[in-house]
Coordinates of C-alpha atoms in Angstrom, one line a residue:
Chain A
M894 CA 97.9 81.5 96.3
S895 CA 94.7 79.4 98.1
D896 CA 92.2 81.0 100.2
A897 CA 93.7 79.3 103.0
T898 CA 97.5 80.7 102.1
K899 CA 95.7 84.4 101.8
T900 CA 94.4 84.8 105.2
T901 CA 97.7 83.0 106.9
T902 CA 100.6 85.5 104.6
Q903 CA 101.3 89.0 104.6
G904 CA 103.1 90.1 101.4
A905 CA 104.7 93.4 100.9
L906 CA 107.0 95.1 98.0
L907 CA 110.8 95.9 98.9
F908 CA 111.7 98.7 96.5
I909 CA 115.7 99.0 96.1
H910 CA 116.7 102.5 94.6
A911 CA 120.8 101.9 94.2
Q912 CA 122.2 105.4 95.1
T913 CA 125.7 104.1 94.1
A914 CA 126.3 101.7 91.5
L915 CA 125.6 98.1 92.5
H916 CA 127.6 94.9 92.0
P917 CA 125.3 91.9 92.7
G918 CA 127.9 89.5 91.6
S919 CA 127.7 86.1 89.9
G920 CA 131.1 85.1 90.6
T921 CA 133.7 84.5 88.0
A922 CA 132.8 84.1 84.2
L923 CA 133.9 83.3 81.3
G924 CA 132.2 86.5 79.7
T925 CA 133.0 89.7 78.3
V926 CA 134.0 90.8 81.8
D927 CA 135.7 89.1 84.7
L928 CA 133.2 89.7 86.9
P929 CA 129.7 90.2 85.6
V930 CA 126.6 90.8 87.7
Q931 CA 123.6 88.1 88.4
R932 CA 121.2 87.7 85.4
E933 CA 117.9 85.9 84.9
R934 CA 118.7 82.8 82.5
H935 CA 115.8 83.2 80.5
T936 CA 115.5 87.3 79.7
G937 CA 119.3 88.2 80.4
W938 CA 117.9 91.0 82.7
P939 CA 119.5 91.9 86.1
N940 CA 118.4 90.5 89.3
I941 CA 119.8 90.1 92.9
A942 CA 119.2 86.4 94.3
G943 CA 116.6 86.0 97.0
S944 CA 119.6 84.6 99.3
A945 CA 121.9 87.3 99.2
L946 CA 118.9 89.8 99.6
K947 CA 117.4 87.9 102.7
G948 CA 121.2 87.8 104.3
V949 CA 121.2 91.6 104.1
L950 CA 118.0 92.1 105.7
R951 CA 118.7 89.4 108.3
D952 CA 122.1 91.5 109.2
A953 CA 119.9 95.0 109.1
C954 CA 117.8 93.6 111.8
R955 CA 120.1 92.2 113.7
E956 CA 122.4 95.2 113.6
K957 CA 119.4 97.5 114.6
I958 CA 118.7 94.7 117.8
H959 CA 122.9 94.4 118.7
Q960 CA 122.6 98.4 119.0
A961 CA 119.4 98.7 121.1
T962 CA 120.5 96.0 123.5
G963 CA 124.4 95.9 123.5
Q964 CA 124.3 92.2 122.8
P965 CA 127.3 90.3 120.9
R966 CA 126.1 90.2 117.3
K967 CA 126.5 86.6 117.2
V968 CA 124.3 86.2 120.0
V969 CA 121.7 88.0 118.6
N970 CA 122.2 86.0 115.6
E971 CA 121.7 82.8 117.0
E972 CA 119.5 83.3 119.8
H973 CA 117.6 86.3 119.7
P974 CA 113.8 85.3 119.1
D975 CA 113.1 87.8 116.6
I976 CA 115.8 86.7 114.2
V977 CA 115.8 83.0 114.7
T978 CA 112.0 83.6 114.1
I979 CA 112.1 85.8 111.2
F980 CA 115.1 84.5 109.2
G981 CA 115.2 80.8 110.6
P982 CA 118.0 79.2 113.0
G983 CA 121.7 80.7 113.0
K984 CA 123.5 77.6 114.2
V985 CA 124.2 75.1 111.6
D986 CA 123.6 72.7 113.7
E987 CA 120.0 73.6 114.5
S988 CA 119.5 74.7 110.7
S989 CA 116.6 71.7 109.9
A990 CA 114.6 72.6 113.2
H991 CA 112.4 75.1 111.5
A992 CA 112.4 77.2 108.5
G993 CA 112.3 81.1 108.9
A994 CA 108.8 82.9 108.5
L995 CA 109.8 85.2 106.1
T996 CA 109.9 84.4 102.1
V997 CA 112.2 86.7 99.8
S998 CA 112.0 86.7 96.5
D999 CA 114.9 87.5 93.8
A1000 CA 114.9 91.3 93.2
R1001 CA 113.8 91.8 89.8
I1002 CA 114.6 95.2 87.7
L1003 CA 111.8 97.6 87.5
A1004 CA 113.4 100.7 86.0
Y1005 CA 117.3 101.4 84.8
P1006 CA 119.0 104.5 84.0
V1007 CA 120.1 105.4 80.5
R1008 CA 122.1 108.4 79.5
S1009 CA 119.9 110.5 77.5
L1010 CA 120.7 113.4 74.8
R1011 CA 118.5 115.9 77.0
G1012 CA 117.5 115.7 80.9
V1013 CA 120.8 114.0 81.3
F1014 CA 119.0 110.2 81.9
A1015 CA 115.9 108.4 81.4
W1016 CA 115.0 105.7 83.6
V1017 CA 113.7 103.1 81.0
T1018 CA 111.2 100.2 81.6
C1019 CA 108.9 97.8 79.2
R1020 CA 105.5 95.5 79.2
G1021 CA 107.4 92.7 80.1
V1022 CA 109.0 94.2 83.0
L1023 CA 105.3 96.3 84.0
E1024 CA 103.1 93.2 83.4
R1025 CA 105.3 91.4 86.0
L1026 CA 105.1 93.9 88.2
C1027 CA 101.4 93.7 88.2
R1028 CA 101.8 89.9 88.5
D1029 CA 103.2 90.5 92.0
L1030 CA 101.2 93.2 93.4
A1031 CA 98.4 91.0 92.4
L1032 CA 99.9 88.1 94.7
I1033 CA 100.2 90.6 97.3
G1034 CA 96.9 91.8 97.0
M1035 CA 97.6 95.3 96.3
P1036 CA 96.0 97.5 93.3
L1037 CA 97.6 97.7 90.3
P1038 CA 98.8 100.7 88.4
S1039 CA 97.2 101.9 85.1
L1040 CA 99.1 100.5 82.5
P1041 CA 99.4 102.1 78.9
T1042 CA 96.7 101.3 76.7
T1043 CA 99.2 101.1 73.6
W1044 CA 102.4 99.7 73.9
P1045 CA 105.2 101.2 72.0
A1046 CA 106.8 98.7 69.2
E1047 CA 110.7 98.6 68.3
H1048 CA 112.2 102.2 68.0
K1049 CA 109.0 103.8 69.8
A1050 CA 108.6 105.3 73.4
L1051 CA 106.2 106.4 75.7
V1052 CA 107.4 109.8 77.6
P1053 CA 105.5 111.7 80.3
T1054 CA 104.0 114.9 79.1
N1055 CA 106.2 117.8 78.5
S1056 CA 109.3 115.7 79.5
P1057 CA 112.5 117.3 79.5
L1058 CA 114.0 114.3 77.5
M1059 CA 112.1 114.9 74.5
V1060 CA 113.8 116.5 71.3
G1061 CA 112.3 118.2 68.5
Q1062 CA 108.4 119.3 68.5
S1063 CA 105.3 117.6 69.8
N1064 CA 104.5 115.8 66.8
Q1065 CA 107.9 114.7 66.0
A1066 CA 109.3 114.5 69.2
T1067 CA 112.0 111.6 69.9
V1068 CA 113.9 110.8 72.7
V1069 CA 117.8 109.9 72.4
L1070 CA 118.8 107.5 74.7
E1071 CA 122.4 106.2 74.4
E1072 CA 123.2 106.4 70.7
F1073 CA 119.5 105.2 69.6
D1074 CA 116.3 107.8 68.8
Y1075 CA 112.8 106.7 69.9
K1076 CA 109.9 108.4 68.4
V1077 CA 107.6 109.3 71.2
I1078 CA 104.2 107.6 70.5
G1079 CA 102.0 108.9 73.7
P1080 CA 102.4 109.6 77.1
S1081 CA 103.6 107.2 80.3
D1082 CA 102.1 109.3 83.0
G1083 CA 100.1 106.8 84.1
V1084 CA 103.1 104.3 85.1
A1085 CA 105.5 107.0 86.0
E1086 CA 103.2 108.7 89.0
W1087 CA 102.9 105.1 90.2
L1088 CA 106.5 104.3 90.1
A1089 CA 107.0 107.9 91.8
N1090 CA 104.4 107.7 94.2
H1091 CA 104.8 103.9 95.4
A1092 CA 108.7 102.7 94.3
V1093 CA 111.2 105.6 95.2
A1094 CA 111.2 107.1 98.8
D1095 CA 112.8 110.5 98.3
K1096 CA 111.3 113.6 96.9
F1097 CA 114.1 114.5 94.3
A1098 CA 113.7 110.9 93.0
Q1099 CA 110.1 111.1 92.9
E1100 CA 110.1 114.5 91.1
R1101 CA 112.4 113.4 88.5
M1102 CA 110.8 109.9 87.9
K1103 CA 107.4 112.1 86.6
S1104 CA 109.1 113.1 84.1
H1105 CA 111.8 110.9 83.2
L1106 CA 110.2 107.5 83.1
V1107 CA 110.4 106.0 79.6
V1108 CA 108.7 102.9 78.3
L1109 CA 110.1 100.8 75.5
S1110 CA 109.5 97.7 73.9
D1111 CA 110.7 94.9 75.7
D1112 CA 113.9 94.1 73.2
D1113 CA 114.9 97.9 73.4
F1114 CA 114.8 97.5 77.1
T1115 CA 116.4 94.2 76.8
H1116 CA 119.5 95.8 75.1
F1117 CA 120.1 98.5 77.4
V1118 CA 120.0 96.1 80.5
R1119 CA 122.5 93.6 78.8
N1120 CA 125.2 96.2 77.1
A1121 CA 124.4 99.9 79.1
T1122 CA 126.2 98.7 82.2
E1123 CA 129.0 100.4 84.1
I1124 CA 132.0 98.1 82.5
V1125 CA 135.0 99.2 85.4
A1126 CA 138.8 98.2 84.9
R1127 CA 140.3 97.0 88.4
I1128 CA 144.0 96.8 89.1
A1129 CA 146.7 96.6 91.3
L1130 CA 149.8 98.7 91.4
D1131 CA 153.6 97.4 91.7
Y1132 CA 154.9 99.2 94.7
E1133 CA 158.1 100.0 93.1
R1134 CA 157.7 100.5 89.7
K1135 CA 154.1 102.0 90.2
T1136 CA 152.9 100.5 87.3
V1137 CA 150.3 97.8 86.8
K1138 CA 151.1 94.3 88.3
E1139 CA 151.9 91.8 86.1
G1140 CA 148.4 89.9 85.7
A1141 CA 146.3 92.4 88.0
L1142 CA 144.3 93.4 85.8
F1143 CA 140.4 92.6 85.9
Y1144 CA 137.3 94.2 84.6
Q1145 CA 133.9 94.1 87.0
E1146 CA 130.4 94.9 85.5
F1147 CA 128.4 97.1 88.0
L1148 CA 124.5 98.3 87.4
P1149 CA 124.5 102.1 87.5
A1150 CA 123.6 104.2 90.1
E1151 CA 119.5 104.7 90.1
T1152 CA 118.9 101.6 89.1
L1153 CA 115.2 100.4 90.6
M1154 CA 114.6 96.8 91.5
Y1155 CA 111.9 95.2 93.5
S1156 CA 111.7 91.9 95.6
V1157 CA 108.5 90.3 97.1
L1158 CA 108.5 89.8 100.9
L1159 CA 105.8 87.2 102.0
A1160 CA 105.4 86.5 105.7
N1161 CA 104.1 83.1 107.4
S1162 CA 103.3 83.2 111.1
S1163 CA 106.0 81.7 113.0
R1164 CA 107.2 78.2 112.5
N1165 CA 109.7 78.5 115.6
E1166 CA 107.9 76.3 118.7
R1167 CA 109.9 78.9 121.4
A1168 CA 108.2 81.8 119.8
S1169 CA 104.7 82.9 118.8
M1170 CA 104.6 85.5 116.3
D1171 CA 101.9 85.9 113.6
A1172 CA 102.5 86.9 109.6
A1173 CA 101.3 90.7 110.3
E1174 CA 104.0 91.1 113.3
V1175 CA 107.0 89.2 111.4
L1176 CA 106.2 92.0 108.4
G1177 CA 105.6 94.5 110.9
K1178 CA 109.1 94.1 112.3
V1179 CA 111.1 93.6 109.2
R1180 CA 109.5 96.9 107.9
Q1181 CA 110.0 98.9 111.1
C1182 CA 113.6 98.1 111.0
L1183 CA 114.1 99.1 106.9
E1184 CA 112.0 102.1 108.0
D1185 CA 114.5 102.6 110.6
V1186 CA 118.1 102.2 108.5
R1187 CA 116.3 103.1 104.8
V1188 CA 119.7 102.4 103.4
L1189 CA 121.4 98.8 103.0
Q1190 CA 124.6 97.9 101.5
I1191 CA 124.0 95.1 98.6
G1192 CA 126.1 93.4 96.6
G1193 CA 130.1 93.8 96.5
D1194 CA 132.2 96.1 96.9
E1195 CA 131.4 97.5 100.3
T1196 CA 134.2 99.4 101.0
T1197 CA 134.6 101.1 97.7
G1198 CA 131.2 102.6 98.6
K1199 CA 129.0 100.3 95.9
G1200 CA 125.9 98.8 96.7
L1201 CA 124.2 101.4 99.1
C1202 CA 120.9 101.3 98.1
A1203 CA 117.5 103.4 99.7
V1204 CA 114.8 100.9 100.6
H1205 CA 111.2 101.0 100.9
V1206 CA 108.3 98.7 101.6
L1207 CA 105.2 99.1 99.8
Q1208 CA 102.3 96.7 102.1
Q1209 CA 98.8 96.8 101.7
Chain B
M634 CA 129.6 60.1 70.5
A635 CA 132.3 57.8 69.8
N636 CA 131.0 56.1 67.0
A637 CA 129.6 59.1 65.3
T638 CA 129.8 58.6 61.5
K639 CA 128.4 62.1 60.7
P640 CA 128.7 65.0 62.4
E641 CA 125.5 66.7 63.8
K642 CA 124.3 70.1 62.6
K643 CA 126.4 72.5 64.3
T644 CA 125.1 74.8 67.0
L645 CA 125.3 78.7 66.4
D646 CA 128.2 78.7 69.2
Q647 CA 129.9 76.1 67.8
R648 CA 130.2 77.9 64.6
R649 CA 131.3 80.7 66.2
A650 CA 134.0 78.9 67.9
E651 CA 135.1 77.2 64.6
H652 CA 135.5 80.5 63.2
A653 CA 137.4 82.3 66.0
W654 CA 139.4 79.4 66.0
Q655 CA 140.5 79.7 62.6
A656 CA 140.9 83.5 62.6
V657 CA 143.5 83.0 65.6
Q658 CA 145.3 80.3 63.7
A659 CA 145.6 82.3 60.4
V660 CA 147.4 85.2 62.5
N661 CA 149.5 82.4 64.9
P662 CA 153.1 83.4 63.4
N663 CA 155.6 80.6 62.5
K664 CA 157.5 80.6 66.4
K665 CA 160.9 82.0 64.9
D666 CA 159.3 85.1 62.7
Q667 CA 159.5 88.0 65.4
E668 CA 157.9 90.8 63.3
A669 CA 155.0 88.1 63.3
K670 CA 154.9 87.3 66.7
K671 CA 154.8 90.5 67.7
K672 CA 151.8 91.2 65.2
F673 CA 150.2 88.4 66.9
E674 CA 150.6 89.6 70.4
E675 CA 149.0 92.8 68.9
F676 CA 146.1 90.7 67.7
C677 CA 145.6 89.2 70.9
R678 CA 146.0 92.3 73.1
Q679 CA 143.4 94.2 71.1
A680 CA 140.5 91.4 71.0
K681 CA 140.9 90.9 74.9
K682 CA 140.3 95.1 75.0
L683 CA 137.6 95.3 72.4
P684 CA 134.6 93.5 74.5
V685 CA 135.2 96.3 77.3
R686 CA 135.6 99.4 74.1
I687 CA 132.3 98.0 72.9
I688 CA 130.6 97.8 76.2
A689 CA 132.1 101.6 77.0
S690 CA 131.4 103.5 73.5
G691 CA 129.5 101.1 71.4
L692 CA 130.5 99.1 68.5
G693 CA 130.8 101.9 65.9
Q694 CA 133.3 103.7 68.1
A695 CA 135.0 100.7 68.7
L696 CA 135.6 99.6 65.6
A697 CA 136.7 103.3 64.1
F698 CA 139.1 103.2 67.1
L699 CA 140.8 99.8 66.0
K700 CA 140.7 101.3 62.3
A701 CA 142.3 104.5 63.1
K702 CA 145.0 102.8 65.7
N703 CA 145.7 100.4 62.7
Y704 CA 146.6 98.3 65.5
A705 CA 144.9 94.4 64.4
P706 CA 143.5 94.9 60.7
K707 CA 143.5 90.7 60.9
L708 CA 140.6 91.2 64.0
L709 CA 138.6 93.7 62.4
V710 CA 138.6 91.6 59.1
A711 CA 137.6 88.3 60.8
L712 CA 134.6 90.2 62.6
G713 CA 133.7 91.7 59.3
D714 CA 133.7 88.3 57.5
W715 CA 131.6 86.3 60.7
V716 CA 129.0 88.9 61.1
L717 CA 128.5 89.9 57.7
D718 CA 129.0 86.7 55.7
K719 CA 129.6 83.4 57.5
R720 CA 127.4 83.9 60.4
I721 CA 124.3 84.1 58.0
N722 CA 125.6 82.0 55.4
P723 CA 127.6 79.1 56.9
D724 CA 128.0 77.3 53.5
S725 CA 129.6 80.9 52.3
K726 CA 133.3 80.5 50.4
K727 CA 133.2 84.3 50.0
P728 CA 136.7 85.7 50.3
E729 CA 137.3 87.8 53.5
P730 CA 135.9 91.4 53.2
D731 CA 138.5 94.3 54.0
D732 CA 139.1 95.4 57.8
M733 CA 136.4 98.7 57.0
A734 CA 133.4 96.4 56.0
L735 CA 132.1 96.0 59.2
L736 CA 132.3 99.7 60.0
K737 CA 130.7 100.7 56.9
A738 CA 127.5 98.0 57.6
V739 CA 127.3 99.9 61.0
V740 CA 127.7 103.3 59.8
E741 CA 125.1 102.5 57.0
G742 CA 122.9 100.2 58.9
D743 CA 119.9 101.2 61.2
A744 CA 119.7 100.8 64.6
E745 CA 118.3 96.8 64.4
F746 CA 121.4 96.1 62.9
L747 CA 123.4 97.9 65.4
R748 CA 122.2 96.1 68.2
W749 CA 122.2 92.8 66.3
A750 CA 126.1 93.4 65.3
T751 CA 126.8 94.4 69.0
D752 CA 125.3 91.1 70.7
E753 CA 126.9 89.1 67.7
V754 CA 130.4 90.5 68.3
L755 CA 130.2 90.5 71.8
A756 CA 129.2 86.4 71.4
Y757 CA 132.0 85.8 68.9
L758 CA 134.6 87.8 70.9
Q759 CA 134.2 85.5 73.9
W760 CA 135.7 82.5 71.8
L761 CA 138.1 84.8 69.7
V762 CA 139.4 86.2 73.4
R763 CA 139.6 82.7 74.8
F764 CA 141.3 81.0 72.0
A765 CA 144.1 84.3 71.7
D766 CA 144.8 83.5 75.1
A767 CA 145.4 79.7 74.7
E768 CA 147.7 80.4 72.0
G769 CA 149.8 82.3 74.1
S770 CA 148.8 85.8 74.5
E771 CA 150.2 87.2 77.6
G772 CA 147.3 89.9 77.8
S773 CA 149.5 92.5 79.6
A774 CA 147.5 95.9 80.7
T775 CA 149.6 98.3 78.2
T776 CA 148.1 101.4 77.6
D777 CA 147.5 102.2 74.3

């Protein structure tokens, strides 16, 4: 970001903590599952498209204004100056009039829940993820977490001091995640503290994060986010026979509940001639809305309870 | 490449596809042989279910289940032949291993081998399942 840009934009991180399984779908695919989740092409790590996230944010803000004013949702979406200024025009024939003032990046993975032999589950993360987080924090001018001085190699792990995840004595301690053993080579307290204090909002998750955050090697982390997702068989029943309808079986992939992701929000001043709003005001309105709603539904399968995510904004 | 005289060196994915195609053809029966047809259908059904079983329970468990039930020994043979030999040695002329070979390698191998084999089997199965479908699998959702 140039100095000129810095003075006119405001940045924040939007943390997304899945409370139920999450299906940010990528449409049909030819792979193992019929309905896989979105993934970055170059890492295979799960993500959520910025466009999907922006739509969810727009809907949340629109709903809040609808509740407050009683105006029809369609009118709010197409004519309310806040919505049109922050997110862009709501009418198709006006879509090229001006851009919205808010930029929403793709949501990136931050910590991924994995079954543990002790302590029920651990959140795993890795160097690649944490360095990317630091890059994104620097982008919005936020102070960085203290990263570990020694990173774990494959089959090694950093685990919080006295973590209930550990098996065995302190100098021989391991953590057992799914069916893999990881030798504990040091503490992950710094990162765990930072995530607990900045990335999750509810106090139960904060407490758990402090003792359950494991740092793995990039490759070990990648294995889990690629292969330790939830695969659900979906069927339709034949009313008469009460057995599966012919051809009505498909497999769907979900990110498990407790998955933690984040998106970068960048606000500019209004580009809408009809409404004046500076960057701080744009971000302030979005933030206020998110603080009011606290939980957003993201991704598919809303009516089966999927995709409920606690959201939390971190700003300078 | 209409005028190509010599085939280019194949990509890994092309080699997976070629091996999977041959594996499916090897069990694809003569249309009149009812017994062989049943076996082929079972092969296709199990192939289709295997990726999800691997993701849910791990490669070792999924292979052990197939072995215990003895549903589709030829599927285990094809996976073993690809992962343990033809994947690494494209020009190998070694005969196919038995249906326990890959399971043994998983049990005796280290964690790194298990991770690598899991990724390789899942990638290979994408082709095998597709070809099994193409060759007339019903893919019906029967219970085990």
